[in-house]
């Protein structure tokens, strides 16, 4: 971020006034308030720069997701390293593939098989999440932008396109039926939606 060094230094200076080993004081409350104001200013500046950046204008959904997502370090401190690592891996998986899908509907089984293959290549020593756990954790990053929705649908024509990412998946194959299954449906796609 540009033009933020002074604001950042002020926030850090205020936070250094805190003493976690002693009872709270009015001076500490004042320091926290000043630090919060500095952080708020930094957030506003960052959002403004993201919205006006010449490289890519970020959508409000992207910005809202970034504001709501805890950093990996904060998540590790709060929940432990194993849980945070798994969540980071699911988010990394989604970022790696989100813009590459040809299908309008992505069955949960297909996504889990792709995740398992990706984990084997990227993190061969780490344990893979079960399909249910993976699907539950994938919902947040996959639906944050509004482009995808988690739903139960009949795939129908939403999976007629050639999907290069499905080629070579050892743990999944399309069964050819049009039974309703859970997965991610690209927003704006209406065929296959169950109404009952």
XYZ file of N, CA and C in Angstrom:
588
model
N 0.842 -1.180 0.000
C 0.000 0.000 0.000
C 0.883 1.237 0.000
N 0.398 2.250 -0.672
C 1.156 3.487 -0.746
C 0.722 4.445 0.359
N 1.621 5.323 0.742
C 1.321 6.429 1.662
C 0.724 5.980 2.992
N 1.203 4.880 3.521
C 0.620 4.378 4.766
C 1.655 4.176 5.860
N 2.914 4.438 5.579
C 3.960 4.151 6.561
C 3.744 4.914 7.867
N 3.405 6.192 7.787
C 3.206 6.976 9.007
C 2.016 6.446 9.807
N 0.913 6.133 9.131
C -0.271 5.610 9.817
C 0.040 4.273 10.472
N 0.754 3.426 9.767
C 1.130 2.124 10.317
C 2.049 2.286 11.518
N 3.023 3.161 11.417
C 3.938 3.399 12.541
C 3.192 3.953 13.757
N 2.206 4.812 13.519
C 1.412 5.344 14.628
C 0.646 4.222 15.320
N 0.020 3.343 14.537
C -0.732 2.219 15.114
C 0.181 1.317 15.931
N 1.352 1.004 15.400
C 2.303 0.145 16.118
C 2.772 0.826 17.393
N 3.047 2.119 17.305
C 3.471 2.861 18.497
C 2.411 2.841 19.586
N 1.145 3.000 19.197
C 0.056 2.956 20.179
C -0.066 1.565 20.795
N 0.080 0.538 19.997
C -0.027 -0.830 20.521
C 1.119 -1.169 21.473
N 2.253 -0.528 21.287
C 3.385 -0.766 22.194
C 3.122 -0.209 23.593
N 2.134 0.659 23.718
C 1.779 1.218 25.032
C 0.998 0.222 25.888
N 0.564 -0.872 25.296
C -0.239 -1.849 26.030
C 0.645 -2.749 26.877
N 0.120 -3.122 28.015
C 0.819 -4.040 28.908
C -0.119 -5.205 29.210
N 0.044 -6.332 28.525
C -0.888 -7.443 28.702
C -0.822 -8.089 30.087
N 0.224 -7.816 30.850
C 0.384 -8.441 32.166
C -0.172 -7.611 33.312
N -0.748 -6.450 33.009
C -1.293 -5.607 34.076
C -2.767 -5.313 33.789
N -3.514 -4.878 34.806
C -4.932 -4.557 34.590
C -5.093 -3.431 33.570
N -6.245 -3.439 32.910
C -6.528 -2.414 31.901
C -6.565 -1.034 32.533
N -6.145 -0.034 31.746
C -6.155 1.344 32.239
C -6.776 2.245 31.178
N -7.103 3.471 31.577
C -7.646 4.433 30.618
C -6.624 4.787 29.547
N -5.343 4.822 29.924
C -4.295 5.097 28.939
C -4.261 3.998 27.868
N -4.428 2.749 28.310
C -4.433 1.648 27.342
C -5.668 1.719 26.444
N -6.796 2.086 27.016
C -8.012 2.233 26.224
C -7.828 3.323 25.167
N -7.202 4.420 25.554
C -6.919 5.505 24.611
C -5.974 5.025 23.510
N -4.950 4.259 23.889
C -3.996 3.729 22.908
C -4.689 2.774 21.936
N -5.551 1.896 22.461
C -6.282 0.969 21.595
C -7.201 1.715 20.631
N -7.855 2.740 21.127
C -8.743 3.527 20.284
C -7.967 4.215 19.162
N -6.818 4.781 19.493
C -5.985 5.442 18.477
C -5.475 4.423 17.459
N -5.067 3.244 17.934
C -4.588 2.197 17.025
C -5.718 1.744 16.100
N -6.933 1.596 16.662
C -8.085 1.201 15.853
C -8.359 2.237 14.769
N -8.293 3.510 15.117
C -8.519 4.566 14.132
C -7.491 4.495 13.008
N -6.250 4.218 13.369
C -5.193 4.092 12.354
C -5.454 2.890 11.448
N -5.840 1.766 12.047
C -6.128 0.569 11.253
C -7.328 0.819 10.343
N -8.356 1.490 10.850
C -9.510 1.835 10.012
C -9.080 2.687 8.819
N -8.202 3.642 9.065
C -7.700 4.488 7.977
C -6.922 3.651 6.962
N -6.113 2.711 7.456
C -5.369 1.823 6.561
C -6.323 0.969 5.728
N -7.378 0.451 6.350
C -8.363 -0.353 5.621
C -9.034 0.466 4.524
N -9.468 1.673 4.855
C -10.115 2.528 3.855
C -9.165 2.831 2.698
N -7.917 3.102 3.016
C -6.925 3.391 1.988
C -6.694 2.173 1.095
N -6.588 1.010 1.718
C -6.356 -0.219 0.956
C -7.533 -0.513 0.028
N -8.755 -0.404 0.546
C -9.946 -0.647 -0.272
C -9.997 0.341 -1.432
N -9.733 1.606 -1.165
C -9.756 2.616 -2.227
C -8.724 2.297 -3.304
N -7.530 1.872 -2.892
C -6.489 1.532 -3.863
C -6.865 0.289 -4.663
N -7.485 -0.696 -4.008
C -7.904 -1.897 -4.726
C -8.986 -1.576 -5.752
N -9.910 -0.703 -5.394
C -10.997 -0.356 -6.305
C -10.518 0.502 -7.472
N -9.444 1.266 -7.268
C -8.983 2.189 -8.305
C -7.740 1.697 -9.029
N -7.228 0.541 -8.643
C -5.978 0.046 -9.216
C -6.066 -0.168 -10.714
N -5.031 0.228 -11.456
C -5.058 0.084 -12.911
C -4.920 -1.370 -13.367
N -4.308 -2.227 -12.537
C -4.097 -3.607 -12.958
C -5.410 -4.382 -12.986
N -6.203 -4.248 -11.913
C -7.457 -4.999 -11.815
C -8.350 -4.308 -10.806
N -9.561 -4.046 -11.199
C -10.529 -3.483 -10.266
C -11.185 -4.641 -9.536
N -11.038 -4.679 -8.228
C -11.603 -5.758 -7.428
C -13.071 -5.487 -7.144
N -13.869 -6.552 -7.169
C -15.296 -6.394 -6.886
C -15.510 -6.206 -5.391
N -16.673 -5.670 -5.050
C -16.997 -5.502 -3.631
C -17.070 -6.860 -2.952
N -17.507 -7.901 -3.672
C -17.574 -9.247 -3.080
C -16.175 -9.747 -2.722
N -15.197 -9.510 -3.616
C -13.812 -9.906 -3.327
C -13.287 -9.176 -2.093
N -13.573 -7.886 -2.024
C -13.096 -7.077 -0.897
C -13.779 -7.515 0.391
N -15.084 -7.776 0.333
C -15.808 -8.232 1.531
C -15.262 -9.562 2.017
N -14.943 -10.461 1.082
C -14.378 -11.757 1.472
C -13.023 -11.566 2.144
N -12.192 -10.703 1.568
C -10.867 -10.457 2.153
C -10.983 -9.847 3.546
N -11.943 -8.948 3.726
C -12.127 -8.327 5.041
C -12.645 -9.330 6.066
N -13.432 -10.303 5.625
C -14.010 -11.273 6.552
C -13.126 -12.465 6.824
N -12.113 -12.676 6.012
C -11.255 -13.845 6.169
C -10.109 -13.537 7.119
N -9.916 -14.421 8.065
C -8.794 -14.259 8.989
C -7.504 -14.630 8.265
N -6.423 -14.000 8.631
C -5.145 -14.368 8.036
C -4.760 -15.757 8.524
N -3.913 -16.424 7.772
C -3.458 -17.753 8.170
C -2.808 -17.754 9.539
N -2.000 -16.731 9.824
C -1.332 -16.665 11.129
C -2.334 -16.506 12.263
N -3.336 -15.659 12.078
C -4.345 -15.466 13.126
C -5.153 -16.736 13.339
N -5.498 -17.421 12.257
C -6.265 -18.661 12.374
C -5.455 -19.726 13.092
N -4.176 -19.836 12.767
C -3.315 -20.822 13.442
C -3.239 -20.540 14.931
N -3.099 -19.268 15.305
C -3.021 -18.927 16.727
C -4.320 -19.244 17.445
N -5.430 -19.038 16.773
C -6.721 -19.231 17.435
C -7.137 -20.696 17.503
N -6.953 -21.444 16.409
C -7.497 -22.792 16.334
C -6.445 -23.893 16.308
N -5.196 -23.548 16.175
C -4.166 -24.571 16.072
C -3.718 -24.712 14.630
N -2.513 -25.170 14.453
C -1.915 -25.163 13.122
C -2.552 -26.159 12.165
N -3.015 -27.305 12.637
C -3.545 -28.312 11.725
C -4.831 -27.848 11.044
N -5.761 -27.296 11.830
C -7.018 -26.806 11.269
C -6.769 -25.645 10.312
N -5.934 -24.715 10.717
C -5.646 -23.554 9.877
C -4.982 -23.980 8.578
N -4.069 -24.942 8.650
C -3.384 -25.408 7.454
C -4.381 -26.023 6.477
N -5.298 -26.845 6.980
C -6.294 -27.468 6.106
C -7.165 -26.408 5.439
N -7.594 -25.401 6.193
C -8.407 -24.327 5.615
C -7.621 -23.540 4.570
N -6.360 -23.263 4.845
C -5.520 -22.553 3.873
C -5.372 -23.375 2.602
N -5.225 -24.692 2.757
C -5.077 -25.551 1.585
C -6.349 -25.566 0.748
N -7.514 -25.593 1.397
C -8.780 -25.561 0.658
C -8.909 -24.235 -0.091
N -8.572 -23.128 0.554
C -8.622 -21.822 -0.128
C -7.625 -21.778 -1.290
N -6.437 -22.326 -1.082
C -5.435 -22.355 -2.156
C -5.916 -23.205 -3.323
N -6.528 -24.337 -3.008
C -7.097 -25.194 -4.056
C -8.113 -24.406 -4.882
N -9.030 -23.722 -4.202
C -10.064 -22.985 -4.926
C -9.453 -21.881 -5.779
N -8.493 -21.152 -5.234
C -7.843 -20.083 -6.019
C -7.150 -20.666 -7.250
N -6.590 -21.862 -7.118
C -5.868 -22.471 -8.231
C -6.801 -22.873 -9.375
N -8.049 -23.208 -9.055
C -8.940 -23.751 -10.079
C -10.178 -22.913 -10.385
N -10.527 -21.959 -9.580
C -11.814 -21.251 -9.687
C -12.109 -20.713 -11.081
N -11.126 -20.212 -11.770
C -11.345 -19.598 -13.082
C -11.145 -20.573 -14.240
N -10.924 -21.849 -13.925
C -10.564 -22.797 -14.978
C -11.670 -23.780 -15.349
N -12.779 -23.780 -14.645
C -13.824 -24.774 -14.886
C -14.637 -24.435 -16.138
N -14.865 -25.452 -16.971
C -15.702 -25.292 -18.161
C -17.162 -25.588 -17.843
N -17.393 -26.506 -16.920
C -18.761 -26.885 -16.576
C -19.470 -25.780 -15.813
N -20.787 -25.771 -15.944
C -21.639 -24.846 -15.197
C -22.049 -25.442 -13.852
N -21.879 -26.755 -13.689
C -22.181 -27.441 -12.433
C -21.005 -28.346 -12.095
N -20.515 -28.243 -10.870
C -19.362 -29.017 -10.412
C -19.809 -29.941 -9.281
N -19.980 -31.247 -9.559
C -20.403 -32.166 -8.506
C -19.396 -32.203 -7.362
N -19.906 -32.379 -6.141
C -19.037 -32.431 -4.963
C -18.008 -33.551 -5.097
N -18.410 -34.686 -5.655
C -17.475 -35.801 -5.835
C -16.339 -35.451 -6.784
N -16.657 -34.743 -7.860
C -15.641 -34.292 -8.810
C -14.661 -33.328 -8.136
N -15.203 -32.359 -7.398
C -14.345 -31.383 -6.718
C -13.431 -32.065 -5.705
N -13.959 -33.041 -4.972
C -13.134 -33.735 -3.977
C -12.039 -34.551 -4.657
N -12.362 -35.207 -5.766
C -11.345 -35.971 -6.498
C -10.252 -35.048 -7.035
N -10.649 -33.878 -7.544
C -9.674 -32.909 -8.041
C -8.806 -32.393 -6.898
N -9.428 -32.117 -5.759
C -8.703 -31.678 -4.559
C -7.704 -32.745 -4.113
N -8.126 -34.008 -4.091
C -7.248 -35.104 -3.666
C -6.040 -35.211 -4.590
N -6.283 -35.104 -5.894
C -5.178 -35.145 -6.867
C -4.241 -33.958 -6.666
N -4.813 -32.779 -6.476
C -4.023 -31.560 -6.271
C -3.198 -31.661 -4.997
N -3.814 -32.150 -3.923
C -3.081 -32.311 -2.656
C -1.905 -33.262 -2.836
N -2.095 -34.341 -3.593
C -1.014 -35.289 -3.838
C 0.161 -34.652 -4.548
N -0.134 -33.685 -5.417
C 0.935 -33.000 -6.145
C 1.549 -31.864 -5.338
N 0.709 -31.096 -4.636
C 1.182 -29.907 -3.929
C 1.645 -30.176 -2.499
N 0.950 -31.049 -1.797
C 1.236 -31.332 -0.383
C 1.207 -32.840 -0.148
N 2.136 -33.580 -0.736
C 2.066 -35.046 -0.673
C 2.131 -35.623 0.741
N 2.720 -34.918 1.681
C 2.854 -35.431 3.046
C 1.633 -35.136 3.916
N 0.773 -34.234 3.491
C -0.354 -33.811 4.324
C -1.573 -34.696 4.105
N -2.361 -34.846 5.167
C -3.588 -35.636 5.098
C -4.644 -34.896 4.284
N -5.438 -35.658 3.558
C -6.534 -35.084 2.784
C -7.785 -35.061 3.647
N -8.621 -34.079 3.430
C -9.900 -33.997 4.130
C -10.879 -34.993 3.517
N -11.807 -35.485 4.329
C -12.866 -36.340 3.801
C -13.731 -35.511 2.851
N -14.517 -36.186 2.052
C -15.362 -35.474 1.085
C -16.318 -34.516 1.792
N -16.936 -34.967 2.879
C -17.895 -34.129 3.591
C -17.215 -32.898 4.193
N -16.078 -33.114 4.840
C -15.355 -32.001 5.463
C -14.853 -31.032 4.403
N -14.303 -31.573 3.322
C -13.817 -30.727 2.234
C -14.953 -29.880 1.659
N -16.096 -30.513 1.392
C -17.233 -29.800 0.810
C -17.701 -28.684 1.735
N -17.771 -28.969 3.028
C -18.207 -27.956 3.997
C -17.232 -26.774 4.017
N -15.934 -27.059 3.997
C -14.936 -25.980 4.055
C -14.807 -25.230 2.735
N -15.130 -25.893 1.635
C -15.018 -25.250 0.324
C -16.137 -24.240 0.086
N -17.275 -24.418 0.744
C -18.427 -23.537 0.503
C -18.080 -22.066 0.680
N -17.312 -21.735 1.704
C -17.029 -20.319 1.985
C -16.219 -19.669 0.866
N -15.038 -20.180 0.523
C -14.301 -19.492 -0.545
C -14.969 -19.619 -1.914
N -15.647 -20.738 -2.168
C -16.241 -20.945 -3.489
C -17.441 -20.044 -3.742
N -18.180 -19.715 -2.702
C -19.390 -18.906 -2.891
C -19.188 -17.434 -2.544
N -18.020 -17.065 -2.054
C -17.777 -15.691 -1.589
C -17.938 -14.650 -2.691
N -17.515 -14.964 -3.889
C -17.578 -13.977 -4.971
C -18.974 -13.853 -5.566
N -19.838 -14.809 -5.284
C -21.171 -14.800 -5.866
C -21.241 -15.497 -7.211
N -20.104 -15.926 -7.750
C -20.102 -16.597 -9.051
C -20.633 -18.021 -8.945
N -20.437 -18.662 -7.810
C -20.871 -20.043 -7.601
C -21.788 -20.115 -6.391
N -22.740 -21.062 -6.442
C -23.644 -21.310 -5.317
C -23.632 -22.801 -5.009
N -23.617 -23.154 -3.732
C -23.691 -24.559 -3.345
C -25.160 -24.961 -3.352
N -25.474 -26.029 -4.089
C -26.871 -26.414 -4.246
C -26.983 -27.888 -4.604
N -28.203 -28.362 -4.650
C -28.505 -29.712 -5.130
C -29.207 -29.533 -6.467
N -28.645 -30.110 -7.512
C -29.182 -29.924 -8.860
C -29.069 -31.200 -9.663
N -29.833 -31.223 -10.735
C -29.664 -32.262 -11.753
C -28.682 -31.669 -12.764
N -27.566 -32.340 -13.016
C -26.540 -31.752 -13.886
C -27.037 -31.405 -15.282
N -27.826 -32.289 -15.896
C -28.359 -32.011 -17.230
C -27.306 -31.473 -18.173
N -27.634 -30.385 -18.860
C -26.739 -29.805 -19.859
C -25.623 -28.974 -19.239
N -25.679 -28.771 -17.926
C -24.655 -27.942 -17.276
C -23.283 -28.609 -17.283
N -23.247 -29.910 -17.620
C -21.970 -30.618 -17.675
C -21.704 -31.159 -19.077
N -22.298 -30.568 -20.105
C -22.102 -31.043 -21.473
C -20.789 -30.573 -22.088
N -20.246 -29.482 -21.626
C -18.990 -28.965 -22.187
C -17.844 -29.921 -21.863
N -16.821 -29.881 -22.682
C -15.616 -30.659 -22.380
C -14.946 -30.033 -21.161
N -14.658 -30.837 -20.165
C -14.024 -30.344 -18.932
C -12.625 -30.940 -18.826
N -11.591 -30.191 -19.251
C -10.223 -30.706 -19.200
C -9.788 -31.143 -17.802
N -10.329 -30.514 -16.764
C -9.917 -30.859 -15.404
C -10.442 -32.222 -14.961
N -11.427 -32.761 -15.677
C -11.966 -34.079 -15.326
C -11.144 -35.208 -15.939
N -10.353 -34.886 -16.941
C -9.551 -35.902 -17.616
C -8.462 -36.412 -16.675
N -8.407 -37.706 -16.529
C -7.347 -38.308 -15.722
C -7.600 -38.338 -14.230
N -8.805 -37.990 -13.787
C -9.107 -38.086 -12.357
C -9.367 -39.549 -12.024
N -8.467 -40.141 -11.267
C -8.571 -41.567 -10.957
C -9.722 -41.873 -10.010
N -10.086 -40.945 -9.155
C -11.072 -41.228 -8.111
C -12.483 -40.761 -8.458
N -12.723 -40.380 -9.700
C -14.058 -39.909 -10.058
C -14.324 -40.160 -11.528
N -15.554 -40.520 -11.830
C -15.998 -40.579 -13.216
C -17.471 -40.204 -13.242
N -17.879 -39.587 -14.300
C -19.276 -39.148 -14.431
C -20.148 -40.373 -14.650
N -21.220 -40.475 -13.874
C -22.060 -41.673 -13.977
C -23.096 -41.593 -15.093
N -23.306 -40.438 -15.672
C -24.209 -40.303 -16.805
C -25.673 -40.149 -16.437
N -26.017 -40.374 -15.187
C -27.418 -40.200 -14.792
C -27.705 -38.713 -14.607
N -28.969 -38.399 -14.515
C -29.352 -37.011 -14.277
C -29.991 -36.873 -12.894
N -29.554 -37.727 -11.962
C -30.055 -37.648 -10.594
C -29.555 -36.368 -9.939
N -30.344 -35.854 -9.025
C -29.952 -34.643 -8.296
C -28.778 -34.953 -7.375
N -27.760 -34.130 -7.451
C -26.572 -34.295 -6.610
C -26.146 -32.921 -6.089
N -25.345 -32.940 -5.035
C -24.835 -31.693 -4.472
C -23.572 -31.269 -5.201
N -23.409 -29.963 -5.287
C -22.221 -29.418 -5.907
C -22.317 -27.906 -6.001
N -21.465 -27.336 -6.831
C -21.452 -25.890 -7.048
C -22.040 -25.591 -8.417
N -22.998 -24.671 -8.460
C -23.612 -24.254 -9.716
C -23.205 -22.818 -9.996
N -22.756 -22.585 -11.215
C -22.380 -21.227 -11.604
C -23.622 -20.338 -11.557
N -23.507 -19.180 -10.944
C -24.646 -18.269 -10.823
C -25.129 -17.852 -12.202
N -26.426 -17.710 -12.321
C -27.016 -17.362 -13.604
C -27.412 -18.578 -14.408
N -27.037 -19.779 -13.955
C -27.409 -21.011 -14.634
C -28.708 -21.502 -14.017
N -29.749 -21.645 -14.826
C -31.046 -22.036 -14.270
C -31.432 -23.466 -14.591
N -30.864 -24.088 -15.609
C -31.258 -25.457 -15.929
C -30.762 -26.400 -14.840
N -31.606 -27.357 -14.481
C -31.232 -28.366 -13.502
C -31.540 -28.010 -12.071
N -32.063 -26.807 -11.818
C -32.356 -26.409 -10.442
C -33.606 -27.135 -9.969
N -33.541 -27.692 -8.787
C -34.698 -28.366 -8.212
C -35.592 -27.345 -7.538
N -36.880 -27.421 -7.818
C -37.803 -26.477 -7.201
C -38.541 -27.081 -6.026
N -38.537 -28.376 -5.901
C -39.242 -29.017 -4.781
C -38.280 -29.481 -3.726
